[in-house]
Short mmCIF file of C-alpha atoms in Angstrom, two decimals:
data_model
loop_
_atom_site.label_atom_id
_atom_site.label_comp_id
_atom_site.label_asym_id
_atom_site.label_seq_id
_atom_site.Cartn_x
_atom_site.Cartn_y
_atom_site.Cartn_z
CA UNK A 278 42.98 -33.60 -37.72
CA UNK A 279 45.59 -35.79 -38.52
CA UNK A 280 45.80 -37.21 -34.85
CA UNK A 281 42.14 -37.83 -34.80
CA UNK A 282 42.25 -39.49 -38.07
CA UNK A 283 45.18 -41.09 -39.85
CA UNK A 284 42.94 -42.21 -42.56
CA UNK A 285 43.56 -38.38 -44.02
CA UNK A 286 47.25 -39.36 -44.36
CA UNK A 287 46.27 -42.38 -46.75
CA UNK A 288 46.22 -45.15 -43.96
CA UNK A 289 43.31 -47.66 -43.64
CA UNK A 290 40.81 -48.83 -46.49
CA UNK A 291 39.65 -46.93 -49.43
CA UNK A 292 36.06 -46.30 -47.80
CA UNK A 293 37.75 -45.16 -44.09
CA UNK A 294 40.06 -42.82 -45.94
CA UNK A 295 36.93 -41.15 -48.35
CA UNK A 296 35.18 -40.87 -45.30
CA UNK A 297 37.59 -39.35 -43.39
CA UNK A 298 38.81 -36.76 -46.20
CA UNK A 299 34.94 -35.59 -46.84
CA UNK A 300 34.44 -35.00 -43.48
CA UNK A 301 37.51 -33.21 -43.28
CA UNK A 302 36.74 -30.96 -46.51
CA UNK A 303 32.78 -30.16 -44.97
CA UNK A 304 34.51 -29.25 -41.86
CA UNK A 305 37.30 -27.03 -43.27
CA UNK A 306 34.21 -25.69 -46.01
CA UNK A 307 31.98 -24.58 -42.99
CA UNK A 308 34.89 -23.23 -40.86
CA UNK A 309 35.74 -21.02 -43.79
CA UNK A 310 32.34 -19.75 -44.42
CA UNK A 311 31.84 -18.96 -40.40
CA UNK A 312 35.10 -16.72 -40.55
CA UNK A 313 34.11 -15.25 -43.58
CA UNK A 314 30.75 -14.71 -43.04
CA UNK A 315 29.60 -15.80 -46.18
CA UNK A 316 28.37 -18.92 -47.62
CA UNK A 317 25.77 -18.57 -50.30
CA UNK A 318 25.12 -15.53 -49.40
CA UNK A 319 25.95 -13.29 -46.16
CA UNK A 320 25.51 -15.06 -43.06
CA UNK A 321 23.63 -13.70 -39.96
CA UNK A 322 24.70 -14.60 -36.62
CA UNK A 323 22.95 -18.10 -35.84
CA UNK A 324 24.00 -19.12 -39.51
CA UNK A 325 27.58 -18.43 -38.71
CA UNK A 326 27.38 -20.20 -34.88
CA UNK A 327 25.88 -22.88 -36.91
CA UNK A 328 28.62 -23.26 -39.28
CA UNK A 329 31.07 -23.12 -36.32
CA UNK A 330 29.59 -26.04 -34.76
CA UNK A 331 29.70 -27.95 -38.02
CA UNK A 332 33.26 -27.22 -37.96
CA UNK A 333 33.85 -28.00 -34.51
CA UNK A 334 31.93 -31.61 -35.17
CA UNK A 335 33.85 -32.03 -38.16
CA UNK A 336 37.29 -32.02 -36.21
CA UNK A 337 36.84 -35.54 -34.67
CA UNK A 338 35.39 -38.37 -37.43
CA UNK A 339 33.04 -40.65 -36.44
CA UNK A 340 29.12 -41.05 -37.25
CA UNK A 341 28.23 -39.51 -33.71
CA UNK A 342 29.90 -36.02 -34.41
CA UNK A 343 29.35 -36.53 -38.43
CA UNK A 344 25.78 -37.24 -38.79
CA UNK A 345 24.64 -34.16 -36.58
CA UNK A 346 27.18 -31.99 -38.76
CA UNK A 347 25.66 -32.89 -42.01
CA UNK A 348 22.56 -31.64 -40.86
CA UNK A 349 23.16 -28.69 -39.23
CA UNK A 350 24.79 -27.92 -42.53
CA UNK A 351 22.30 -28.98 -44.73
CA UNK A 352 20.17 -26.74 -42.56
CA UNK A 353 22.30 -23.57 -43.05
CA UNK A 354 22.02 -24.44 -46.81
CA UNK A 355 18.64 -24.27 -47.05
CA UNK A 356 18.05 -21.30 -44.66
CA UNK A 357 20.57 -19.67 -46.79
CA UNK A 358 19.19 -20.71 -50.44
CA UNK A 359 15.44 -19.36 -48.78
CA UNK A 360 16.72 -16.40 -48.32
CA UNK A 361 19.06 -15.96 -51.49
CA UNK A 362 15.72 -16.05 -53.61
CA UNK A 363 14.62 -12.71 -51.58
CA UNK A 364 17.68 -10.72 -51.49
CA UNK A 365 19.63 -11.19 -54.84
CA UNK A 366 21.20 -8.16 -53.72
CA UNK A 367 23.23 -9.28 -50.94
CA UNK A 368 25.19 -11.14 -53.27
CA UNK A 369 28.11 -9.32 -54.63
CA UNK A 370 28.10 -9.16 -58.80
CA UNK A 371 30.43 -8.63 -61.11
CA UNK A 372 29.69 -6.61 -64.13
CA UNK A 373 30.91 -7.71 -67.44
CA UNK A 374 32.27 -4.94 -69.90
#
């Protein structure tokens, strides 16, 4: 990621560093959720595919790759949020003693 965005090495203006860092954090979050197959709740295959797509889009910073990535990330968030209300049992709960 550093090759595509020297801003991640803190080279550049504050706004460029902030945007590149936010993009990288979102991309890594999407990649982790796709690999572990769990974001808010257990992911189905479509959501896993979309999360991998978000991660791939966020590798190269820029408005043309970040905006579709953000839209897809929000889409997955709302898909999971709508299913979460129906399936509370999909979220592992810890029991307090």
